[in-house]
Coordinates of C-alpha atoms and ligand atoms in Angstrom, one line a residue:
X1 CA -0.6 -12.5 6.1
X2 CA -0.5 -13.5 2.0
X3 CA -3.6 -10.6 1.7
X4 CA -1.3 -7.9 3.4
X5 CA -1.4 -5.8 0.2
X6 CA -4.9 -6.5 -0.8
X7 CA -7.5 -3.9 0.7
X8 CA -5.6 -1.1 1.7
X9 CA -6.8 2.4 2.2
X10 CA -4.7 4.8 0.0
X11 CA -5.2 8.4 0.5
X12 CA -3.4 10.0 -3.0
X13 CA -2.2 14.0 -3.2
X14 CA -1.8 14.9 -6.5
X15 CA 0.0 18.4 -7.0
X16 CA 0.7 20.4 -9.7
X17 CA 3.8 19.0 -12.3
X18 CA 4.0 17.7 -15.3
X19 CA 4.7 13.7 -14.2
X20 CA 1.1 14.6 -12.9
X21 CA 0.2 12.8 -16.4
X22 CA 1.2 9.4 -15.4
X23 CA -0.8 9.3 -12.1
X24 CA -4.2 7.9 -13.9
X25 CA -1.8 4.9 -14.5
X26 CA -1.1 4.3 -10.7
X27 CA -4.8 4.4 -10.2
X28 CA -5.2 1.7 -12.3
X29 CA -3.0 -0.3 -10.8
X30 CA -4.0 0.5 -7.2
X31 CA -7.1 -0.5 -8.0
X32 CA -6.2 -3.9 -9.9
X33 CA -3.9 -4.3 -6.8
X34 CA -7.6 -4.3 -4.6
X35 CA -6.6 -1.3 -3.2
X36 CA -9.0 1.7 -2.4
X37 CA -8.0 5.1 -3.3
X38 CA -9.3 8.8 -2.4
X39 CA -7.7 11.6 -5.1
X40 CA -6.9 14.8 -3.8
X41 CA -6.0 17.7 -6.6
X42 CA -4.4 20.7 -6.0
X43 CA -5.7 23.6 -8.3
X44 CA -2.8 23.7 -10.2
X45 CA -2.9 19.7 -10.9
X46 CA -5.9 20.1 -12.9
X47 CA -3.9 21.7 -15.7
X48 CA -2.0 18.5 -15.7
X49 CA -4.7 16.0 -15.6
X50 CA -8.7 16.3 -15.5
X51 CA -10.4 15.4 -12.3
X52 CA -13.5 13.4 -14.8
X53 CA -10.6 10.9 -15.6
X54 CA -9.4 10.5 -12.2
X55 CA -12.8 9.8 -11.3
X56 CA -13.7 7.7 -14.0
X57 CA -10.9 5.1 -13.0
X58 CA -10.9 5.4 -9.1
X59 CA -15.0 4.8 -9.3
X60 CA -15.3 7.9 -6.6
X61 CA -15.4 11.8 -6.8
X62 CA -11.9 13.2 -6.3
X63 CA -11.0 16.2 -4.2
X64 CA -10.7 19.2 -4.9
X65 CA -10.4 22.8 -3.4
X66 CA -14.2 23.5 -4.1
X67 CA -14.8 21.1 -2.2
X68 CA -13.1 22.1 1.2
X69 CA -16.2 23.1 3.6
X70 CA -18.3 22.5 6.3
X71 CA -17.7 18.3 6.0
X72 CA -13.7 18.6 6.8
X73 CA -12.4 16.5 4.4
X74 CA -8.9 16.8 5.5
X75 CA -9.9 15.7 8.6
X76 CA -12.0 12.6 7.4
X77 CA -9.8 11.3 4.7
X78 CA -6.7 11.2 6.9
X79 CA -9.0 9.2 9.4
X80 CA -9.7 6.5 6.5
X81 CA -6.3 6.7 5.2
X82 CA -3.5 4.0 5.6
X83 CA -1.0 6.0 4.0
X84 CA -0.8 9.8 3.0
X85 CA 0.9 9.6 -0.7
X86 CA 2.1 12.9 -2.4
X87 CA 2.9 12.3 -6.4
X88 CA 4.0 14.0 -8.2
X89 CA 4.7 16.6 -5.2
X90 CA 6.3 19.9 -6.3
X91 CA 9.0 21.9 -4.9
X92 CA 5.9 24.1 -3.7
X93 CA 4.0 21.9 -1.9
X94 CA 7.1 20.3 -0.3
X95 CA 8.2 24.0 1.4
X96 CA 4.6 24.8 2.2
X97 CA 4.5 20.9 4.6
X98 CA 8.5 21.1 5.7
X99 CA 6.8 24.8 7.1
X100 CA 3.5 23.8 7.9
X101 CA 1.4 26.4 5.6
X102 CA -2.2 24.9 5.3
X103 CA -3.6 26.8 2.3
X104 CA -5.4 24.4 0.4
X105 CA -7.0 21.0 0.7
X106 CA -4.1 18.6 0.2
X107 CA -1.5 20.8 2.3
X108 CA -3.8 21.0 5.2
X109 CA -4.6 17.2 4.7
X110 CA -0.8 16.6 5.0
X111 CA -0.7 18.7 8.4
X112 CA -3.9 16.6 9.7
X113 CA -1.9 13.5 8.3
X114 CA -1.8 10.4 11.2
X115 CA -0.6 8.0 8.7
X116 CA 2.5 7.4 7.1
X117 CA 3.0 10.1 4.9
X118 CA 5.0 9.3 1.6
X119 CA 6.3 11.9 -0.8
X120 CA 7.3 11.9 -4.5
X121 CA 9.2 15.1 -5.5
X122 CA 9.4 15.2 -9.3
X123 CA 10.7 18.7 -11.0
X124 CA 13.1 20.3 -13.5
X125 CA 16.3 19.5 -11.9
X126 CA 17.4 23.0 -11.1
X127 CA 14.6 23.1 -8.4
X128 CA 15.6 20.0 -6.8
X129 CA 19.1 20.9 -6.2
X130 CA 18.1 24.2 -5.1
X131 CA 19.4 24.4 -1.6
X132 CA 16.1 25.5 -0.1
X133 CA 14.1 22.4 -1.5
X134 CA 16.7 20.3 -0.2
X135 CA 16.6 21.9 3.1
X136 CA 12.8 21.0 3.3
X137 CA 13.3 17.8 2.0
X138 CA 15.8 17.1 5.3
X139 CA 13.4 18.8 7.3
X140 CA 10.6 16.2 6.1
X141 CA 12.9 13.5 5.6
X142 CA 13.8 14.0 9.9
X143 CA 10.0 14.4 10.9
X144 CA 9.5 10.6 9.8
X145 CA 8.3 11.5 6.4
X146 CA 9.1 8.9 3.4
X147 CA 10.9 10.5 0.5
X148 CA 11.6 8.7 -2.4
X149 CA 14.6 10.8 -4.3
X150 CA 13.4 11.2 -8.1
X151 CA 15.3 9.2 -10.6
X152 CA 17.7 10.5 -13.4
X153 CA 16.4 10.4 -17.1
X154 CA 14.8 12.6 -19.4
X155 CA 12.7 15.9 -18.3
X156 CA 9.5 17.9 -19.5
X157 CA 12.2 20.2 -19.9
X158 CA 14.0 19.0 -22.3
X159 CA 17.1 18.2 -20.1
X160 CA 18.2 15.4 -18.7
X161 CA 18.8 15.4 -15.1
X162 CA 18.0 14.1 -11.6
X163 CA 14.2 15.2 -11.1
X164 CA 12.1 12.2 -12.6
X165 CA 9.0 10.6 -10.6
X166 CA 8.9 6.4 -10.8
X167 CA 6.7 4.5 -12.8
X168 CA 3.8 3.8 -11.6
X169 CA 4.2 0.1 -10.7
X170 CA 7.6 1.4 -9.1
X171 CA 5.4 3.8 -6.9
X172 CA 3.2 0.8 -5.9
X173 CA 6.1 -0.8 -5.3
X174 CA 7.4 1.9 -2.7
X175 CA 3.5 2.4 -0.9
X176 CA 4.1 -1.7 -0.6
X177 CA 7.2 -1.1 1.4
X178 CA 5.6 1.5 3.6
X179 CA 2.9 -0.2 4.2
X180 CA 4.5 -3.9 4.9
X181 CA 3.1 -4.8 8.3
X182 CA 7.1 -5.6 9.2
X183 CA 10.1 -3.5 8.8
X184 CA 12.1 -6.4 10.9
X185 CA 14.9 -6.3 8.1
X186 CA 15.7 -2.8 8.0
X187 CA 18.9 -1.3 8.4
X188 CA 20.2 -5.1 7.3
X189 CA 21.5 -6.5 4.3
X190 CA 20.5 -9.0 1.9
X191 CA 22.4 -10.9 -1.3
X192 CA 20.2 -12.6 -3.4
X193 CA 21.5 -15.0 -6.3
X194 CA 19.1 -15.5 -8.6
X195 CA 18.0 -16.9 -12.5
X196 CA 20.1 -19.7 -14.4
X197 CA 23.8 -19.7 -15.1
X198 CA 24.9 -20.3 -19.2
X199 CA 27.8 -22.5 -19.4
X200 CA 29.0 -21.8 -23.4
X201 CA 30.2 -24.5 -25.0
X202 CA 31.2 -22.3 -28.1
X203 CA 30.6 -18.2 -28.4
X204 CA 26.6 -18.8 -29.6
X205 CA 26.0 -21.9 -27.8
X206 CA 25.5 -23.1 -24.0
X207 CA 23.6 -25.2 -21.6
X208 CA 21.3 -24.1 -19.0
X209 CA 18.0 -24.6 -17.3
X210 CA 14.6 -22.9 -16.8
X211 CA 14.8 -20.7 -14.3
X212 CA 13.4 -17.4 -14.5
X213 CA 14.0 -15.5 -11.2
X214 CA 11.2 -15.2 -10.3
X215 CA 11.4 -17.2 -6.5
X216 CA 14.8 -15.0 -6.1
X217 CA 13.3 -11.8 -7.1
X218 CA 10.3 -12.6 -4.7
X219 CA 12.8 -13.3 -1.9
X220 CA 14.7 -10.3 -2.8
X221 CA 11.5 -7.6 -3.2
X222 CA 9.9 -9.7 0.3
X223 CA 13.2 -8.5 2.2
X224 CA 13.3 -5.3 0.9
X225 CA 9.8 -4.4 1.6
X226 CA 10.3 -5.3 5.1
X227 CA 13.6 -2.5 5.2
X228 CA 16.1 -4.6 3.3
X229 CA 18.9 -3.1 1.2
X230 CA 18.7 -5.8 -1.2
X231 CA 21.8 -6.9 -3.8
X232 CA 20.7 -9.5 -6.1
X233 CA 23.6 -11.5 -8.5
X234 CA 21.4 -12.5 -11.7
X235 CA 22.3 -15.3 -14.0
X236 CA 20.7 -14.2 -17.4
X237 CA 17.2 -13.3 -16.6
X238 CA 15.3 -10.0 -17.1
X239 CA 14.0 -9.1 -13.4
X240 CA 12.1 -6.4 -12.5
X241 CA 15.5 -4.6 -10.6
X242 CA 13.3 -1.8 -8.5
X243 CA 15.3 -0.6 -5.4
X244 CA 18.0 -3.4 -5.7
X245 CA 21.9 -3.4 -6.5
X246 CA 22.0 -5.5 -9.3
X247 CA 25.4 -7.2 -10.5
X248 CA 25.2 -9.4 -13.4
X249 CA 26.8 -12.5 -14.2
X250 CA 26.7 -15.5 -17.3
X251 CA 28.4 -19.0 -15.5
X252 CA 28.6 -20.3 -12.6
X253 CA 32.3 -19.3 -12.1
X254 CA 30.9 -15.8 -12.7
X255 CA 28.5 -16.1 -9.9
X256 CA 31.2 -17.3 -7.7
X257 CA 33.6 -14.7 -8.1
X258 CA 30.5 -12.3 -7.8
X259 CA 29.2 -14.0 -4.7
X260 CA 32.8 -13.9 -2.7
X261 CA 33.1 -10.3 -3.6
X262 CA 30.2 -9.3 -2.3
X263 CA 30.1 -11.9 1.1
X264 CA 31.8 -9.5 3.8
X265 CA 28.8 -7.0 2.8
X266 CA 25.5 -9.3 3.6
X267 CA 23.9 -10.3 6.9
X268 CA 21.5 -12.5 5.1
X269 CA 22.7 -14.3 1.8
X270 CA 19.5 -16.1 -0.3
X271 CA 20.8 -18.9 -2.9
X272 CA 17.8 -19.3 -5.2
X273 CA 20.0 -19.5 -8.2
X274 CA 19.7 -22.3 -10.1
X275 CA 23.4 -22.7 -11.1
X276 CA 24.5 -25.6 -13.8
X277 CA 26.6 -28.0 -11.9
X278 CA 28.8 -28.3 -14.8
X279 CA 30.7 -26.7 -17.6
X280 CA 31.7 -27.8 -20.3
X281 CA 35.1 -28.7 -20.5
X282 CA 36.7 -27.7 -23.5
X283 CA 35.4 -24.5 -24.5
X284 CA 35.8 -23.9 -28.7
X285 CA 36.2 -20.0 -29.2
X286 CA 35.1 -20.6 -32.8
X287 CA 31.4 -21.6 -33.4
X288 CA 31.5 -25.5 -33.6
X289 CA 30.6 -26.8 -37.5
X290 CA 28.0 -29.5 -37.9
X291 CA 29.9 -30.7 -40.8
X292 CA 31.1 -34.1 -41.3
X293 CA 29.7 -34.9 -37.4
X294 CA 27.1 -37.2 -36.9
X295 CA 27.5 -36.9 -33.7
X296 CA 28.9 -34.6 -31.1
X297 CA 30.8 -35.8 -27.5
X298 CA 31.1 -32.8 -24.9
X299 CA 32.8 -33.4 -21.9
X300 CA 32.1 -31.4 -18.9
X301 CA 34.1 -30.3 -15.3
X302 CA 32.1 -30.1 -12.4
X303 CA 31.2 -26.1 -11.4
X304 CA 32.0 -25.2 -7.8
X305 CA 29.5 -25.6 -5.3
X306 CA 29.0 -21.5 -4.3
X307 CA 26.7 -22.5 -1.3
X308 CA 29.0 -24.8 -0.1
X309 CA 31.9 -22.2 -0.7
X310 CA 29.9 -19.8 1.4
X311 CA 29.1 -21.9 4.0
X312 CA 32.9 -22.3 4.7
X313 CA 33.4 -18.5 4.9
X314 CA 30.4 -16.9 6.0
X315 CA 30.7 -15.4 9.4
X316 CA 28.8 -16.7 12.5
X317 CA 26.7 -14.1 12.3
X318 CA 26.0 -14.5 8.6
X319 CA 22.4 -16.7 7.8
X320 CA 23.0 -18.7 4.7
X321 CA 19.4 -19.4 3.3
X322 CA 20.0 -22.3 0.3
X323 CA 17.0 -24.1 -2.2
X324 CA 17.3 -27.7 -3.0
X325 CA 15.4 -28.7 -6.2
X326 CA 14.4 -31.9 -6.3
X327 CA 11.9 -34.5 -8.3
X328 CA 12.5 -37.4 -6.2
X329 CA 12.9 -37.8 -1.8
X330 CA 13.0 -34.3 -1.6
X331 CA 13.5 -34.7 2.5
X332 CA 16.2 -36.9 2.6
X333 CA 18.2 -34.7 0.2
X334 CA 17.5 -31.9 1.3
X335 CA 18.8 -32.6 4.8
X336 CA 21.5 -33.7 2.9
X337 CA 22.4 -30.4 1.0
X338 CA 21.8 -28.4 4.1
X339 CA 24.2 -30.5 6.1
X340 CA 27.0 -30.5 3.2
X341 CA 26.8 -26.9 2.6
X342 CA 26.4 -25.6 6.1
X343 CA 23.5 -24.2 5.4
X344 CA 21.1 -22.2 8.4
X345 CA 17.8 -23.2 6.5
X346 CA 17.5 -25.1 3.4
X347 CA 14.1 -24.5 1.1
X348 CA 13.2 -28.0 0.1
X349 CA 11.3 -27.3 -3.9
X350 CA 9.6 -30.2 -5.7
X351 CA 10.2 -29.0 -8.7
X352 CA 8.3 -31.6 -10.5
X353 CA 4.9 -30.7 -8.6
X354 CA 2.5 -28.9 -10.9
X355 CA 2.8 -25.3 -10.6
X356 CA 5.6 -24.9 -8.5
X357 CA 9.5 -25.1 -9.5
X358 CA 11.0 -23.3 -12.3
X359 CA 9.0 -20.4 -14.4
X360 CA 6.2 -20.7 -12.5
X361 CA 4.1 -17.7 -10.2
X362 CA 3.5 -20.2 -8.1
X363 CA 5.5 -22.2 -5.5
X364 CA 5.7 -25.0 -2.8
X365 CA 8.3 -24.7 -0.3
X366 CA 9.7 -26.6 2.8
X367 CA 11.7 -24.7 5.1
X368 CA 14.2 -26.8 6.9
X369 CA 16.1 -25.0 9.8
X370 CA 19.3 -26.4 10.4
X371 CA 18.4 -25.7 14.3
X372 CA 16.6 -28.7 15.3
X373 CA 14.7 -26.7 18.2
X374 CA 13.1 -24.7 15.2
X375 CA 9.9 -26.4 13.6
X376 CA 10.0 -27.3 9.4
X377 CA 7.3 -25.3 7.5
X378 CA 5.5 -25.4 4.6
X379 CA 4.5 -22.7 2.5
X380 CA 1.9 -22.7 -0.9
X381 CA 1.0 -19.9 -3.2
X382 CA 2.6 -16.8 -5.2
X383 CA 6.4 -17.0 -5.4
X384 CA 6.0 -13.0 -3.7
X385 CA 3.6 -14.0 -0.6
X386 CA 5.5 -16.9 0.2
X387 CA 8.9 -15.5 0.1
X388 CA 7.4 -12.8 2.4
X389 CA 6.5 -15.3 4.8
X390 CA 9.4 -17.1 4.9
X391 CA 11.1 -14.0 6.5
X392 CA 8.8 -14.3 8.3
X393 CA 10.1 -17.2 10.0
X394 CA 13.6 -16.2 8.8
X395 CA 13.9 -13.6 10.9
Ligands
PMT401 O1 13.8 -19.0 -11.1 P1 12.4 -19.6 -11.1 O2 11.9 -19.8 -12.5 O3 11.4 -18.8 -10.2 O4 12.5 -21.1 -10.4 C1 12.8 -21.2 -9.0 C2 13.8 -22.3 -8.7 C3 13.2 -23.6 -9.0 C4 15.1 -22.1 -9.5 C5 14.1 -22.1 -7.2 O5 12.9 -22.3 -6.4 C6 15.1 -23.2 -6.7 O6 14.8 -24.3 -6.3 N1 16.4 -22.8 -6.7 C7 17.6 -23.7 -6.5 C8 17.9 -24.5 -7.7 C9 19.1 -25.4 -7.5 O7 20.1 -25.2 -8.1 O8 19.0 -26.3 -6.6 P2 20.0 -27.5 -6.3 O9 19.3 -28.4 -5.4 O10 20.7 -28.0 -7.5 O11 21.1 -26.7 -5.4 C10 21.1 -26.6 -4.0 C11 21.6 -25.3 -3.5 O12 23.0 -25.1 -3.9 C12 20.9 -24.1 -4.2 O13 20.7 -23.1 -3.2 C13 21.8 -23.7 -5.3 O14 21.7 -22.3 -5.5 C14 23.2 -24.0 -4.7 N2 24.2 -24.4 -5.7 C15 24.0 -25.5 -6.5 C16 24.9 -25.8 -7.5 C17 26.1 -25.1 -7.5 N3 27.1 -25.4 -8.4 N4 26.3 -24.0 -6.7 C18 25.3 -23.7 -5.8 O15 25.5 -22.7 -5.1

């Protein structure tokens, strides 16, 4: 289950547009993701970006219209394929699939396609809105076909408008959530909390802890690959943000008021946050002098407990998911914070175990259902594969 990415058999369309140029990118990275990739090039695409470069970093030929004979690769590279993936895909290409015209390699590829097919259109932004593409994209969009809608930003152009491709690690991203072997969480609704909280005691100084996001993140992107829509409250932390609803917050009172807001909306709500259990107490709104002080006494109030807040109004159909970090008898208070805070499952996180806990890629977690018929687990490895496993058992 952790190798569910590794290995996987990615059949790549390239057509002709200008965000054609950042595809030798995403071959890169599907290959350092040990992923195999076959290139197919439209005629066109090789204005945009040379087939000896494609071919240089996949470590294959790539396909082109010359070609097309006697061997049927359309035929062949569909049976290989895992997933059919069409980037950039121009307005072209899309009407000649949505209307099943086979005129070249990659369209008539597309029509042999037995493999989820998923489609990047990326194009001035006067195209895209045109009502005709947007008739084939609902025409490819109701055939099963995956359509990532192109981002807003800058254009080749020289306008700025709705008609960008991803990035390439935000492409991988989407084949990922294709090809996740479960989709068990789609059409459901996460809320993640994630990263530190900053309790100030003046405006330039606060207390906090080490977190990074990362094991919320990795519980956040696990639930969306398999079909989430994914909200994530952040402490302070940059996180990769991908596909997620992202509201930000500072302190723990912040999160709170960010967490109750958003409650009503979430079947699933994640704490991985690692909020500071107190503030201080006496906030100074002008930056505290180190003058004539030797020393410096800060009193602090005690932060609300959110998962504890939660568990008191969640719904019985809501599944509160909470962490306990601990360095010492991580069992016994972990059973403790899962009974307290009405938690469904508690992750139990030695955080003083080496490579696991805060900052770290790597993690080991306890799950601890609050259903006693349900067996504990334990999970070791990247923060990402664990997380997805959890659902796993989750779900
Ligand atoms: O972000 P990383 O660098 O990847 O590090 C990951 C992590 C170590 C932060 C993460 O794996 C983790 O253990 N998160 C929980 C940290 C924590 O605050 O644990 P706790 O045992 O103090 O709290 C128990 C639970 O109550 C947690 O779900 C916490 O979010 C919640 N809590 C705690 C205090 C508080 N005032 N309000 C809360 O909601």
């Amino acid at each position: 289950m952790n190798n569910w990415k590794s290995g996987r058999k990615i059949l790549l369309g390239i057509t002709g547009g200008i965000a054609a140029y950042k595809i030798p990118a995403l071959v890169r990275l599907i290959k350092k993701s040990n992923c195999e990739v076959e290139i197919i090039l439209t005629d066109f695409a090789k204005n945009f970006v040379a087939p000896m470069t494609l071919e240089t970093l996949a470590g294959r030929r790539v396909w082109t219209n010359e070609n097309f004979d006697f061997s049927i690769p359309h035929i062949k590279l569909n049976d290989w394929a895992e997933i059919f993936v069409i980037a950039p895909c121009t307005a072209n290409t899309l009407a000649k699939i949505a209307h099943g015209v086979a005129d070249n390699l990659l369209t008539s590829a597309a029509i042999a396609a037995h493999c989820p097919i998923l489609i990047f259109p990326a194009m001035n932004e006067n195209m895209f809105d045109n009502p005709a593409t947007q008739e084939n994209l609902k025409i490819l969009s109701a055939r099963g076909v995956h359509v990532v809608q192109p981002s807003e930003g800058d254009l080749a152009c020289g306008v700025c408008g709705r008609g960008r491709m991803p990035e390439s690690n935000e492409v991988m991203l989407e084949i990922f959530r294709t090809l996740s072997p479960f989709h068990d969480l789609a059409g459901k609704k996460v809320l993640v909390t994630t990263g530190p909280t900053h309790e100030y005691l003046d405006p330039v100084r606060y207390i906090s802890n080490p977190s990074t996001g990362k094991m919320g993140v990795a519980m956040a992107r696990a639930a969306w690959y398999r079909g989430a829509d994914v909200k994530i409250i952040s402490g302070p932390v940059e996180i990769n943000s991908y596909g997620f609803e992202v509201v930000h917050v500072k302190s723990a009172c912040e999160m709170l008021d960010a967490v109750k807001e958003n409650l009503s909306w979430a079947d699933y709500i994640v704490k991985a946050a690692a909020v500071g259990d107190y503030r201080v107490k006496n906030f100074s709104s002008q930056k505290i002098k180190r003058e004539g002080k030797d020393e410096l006494t800060i009193e602090l109030a005690q932060n609300p407990d959110i998962a504890a807040e939660v568990g008191k109004l969640k719904r019985d159909n809501q599944i509160l998911i909470g962490f306990a970090a601990e360095t010492q008898s991580l069992n016994d208070n972990a059973h403790a914070k899962l009974e307290r805070k009405n938690l469904d499952f508690i992750l139990a996180n030695d955080v003083s175990a080496p490579d696991s806990g805060f900052a770290s890629d790597t993690n080991t977690l306890k799950l601890i259902p609050r259903d006693l018929n349900e067996k504990e687990k334990i999970y070791s490895g990247l923060k990402e594969d664990i997380a997805y496993e959890v659902w796993s058992d989750v779900v």
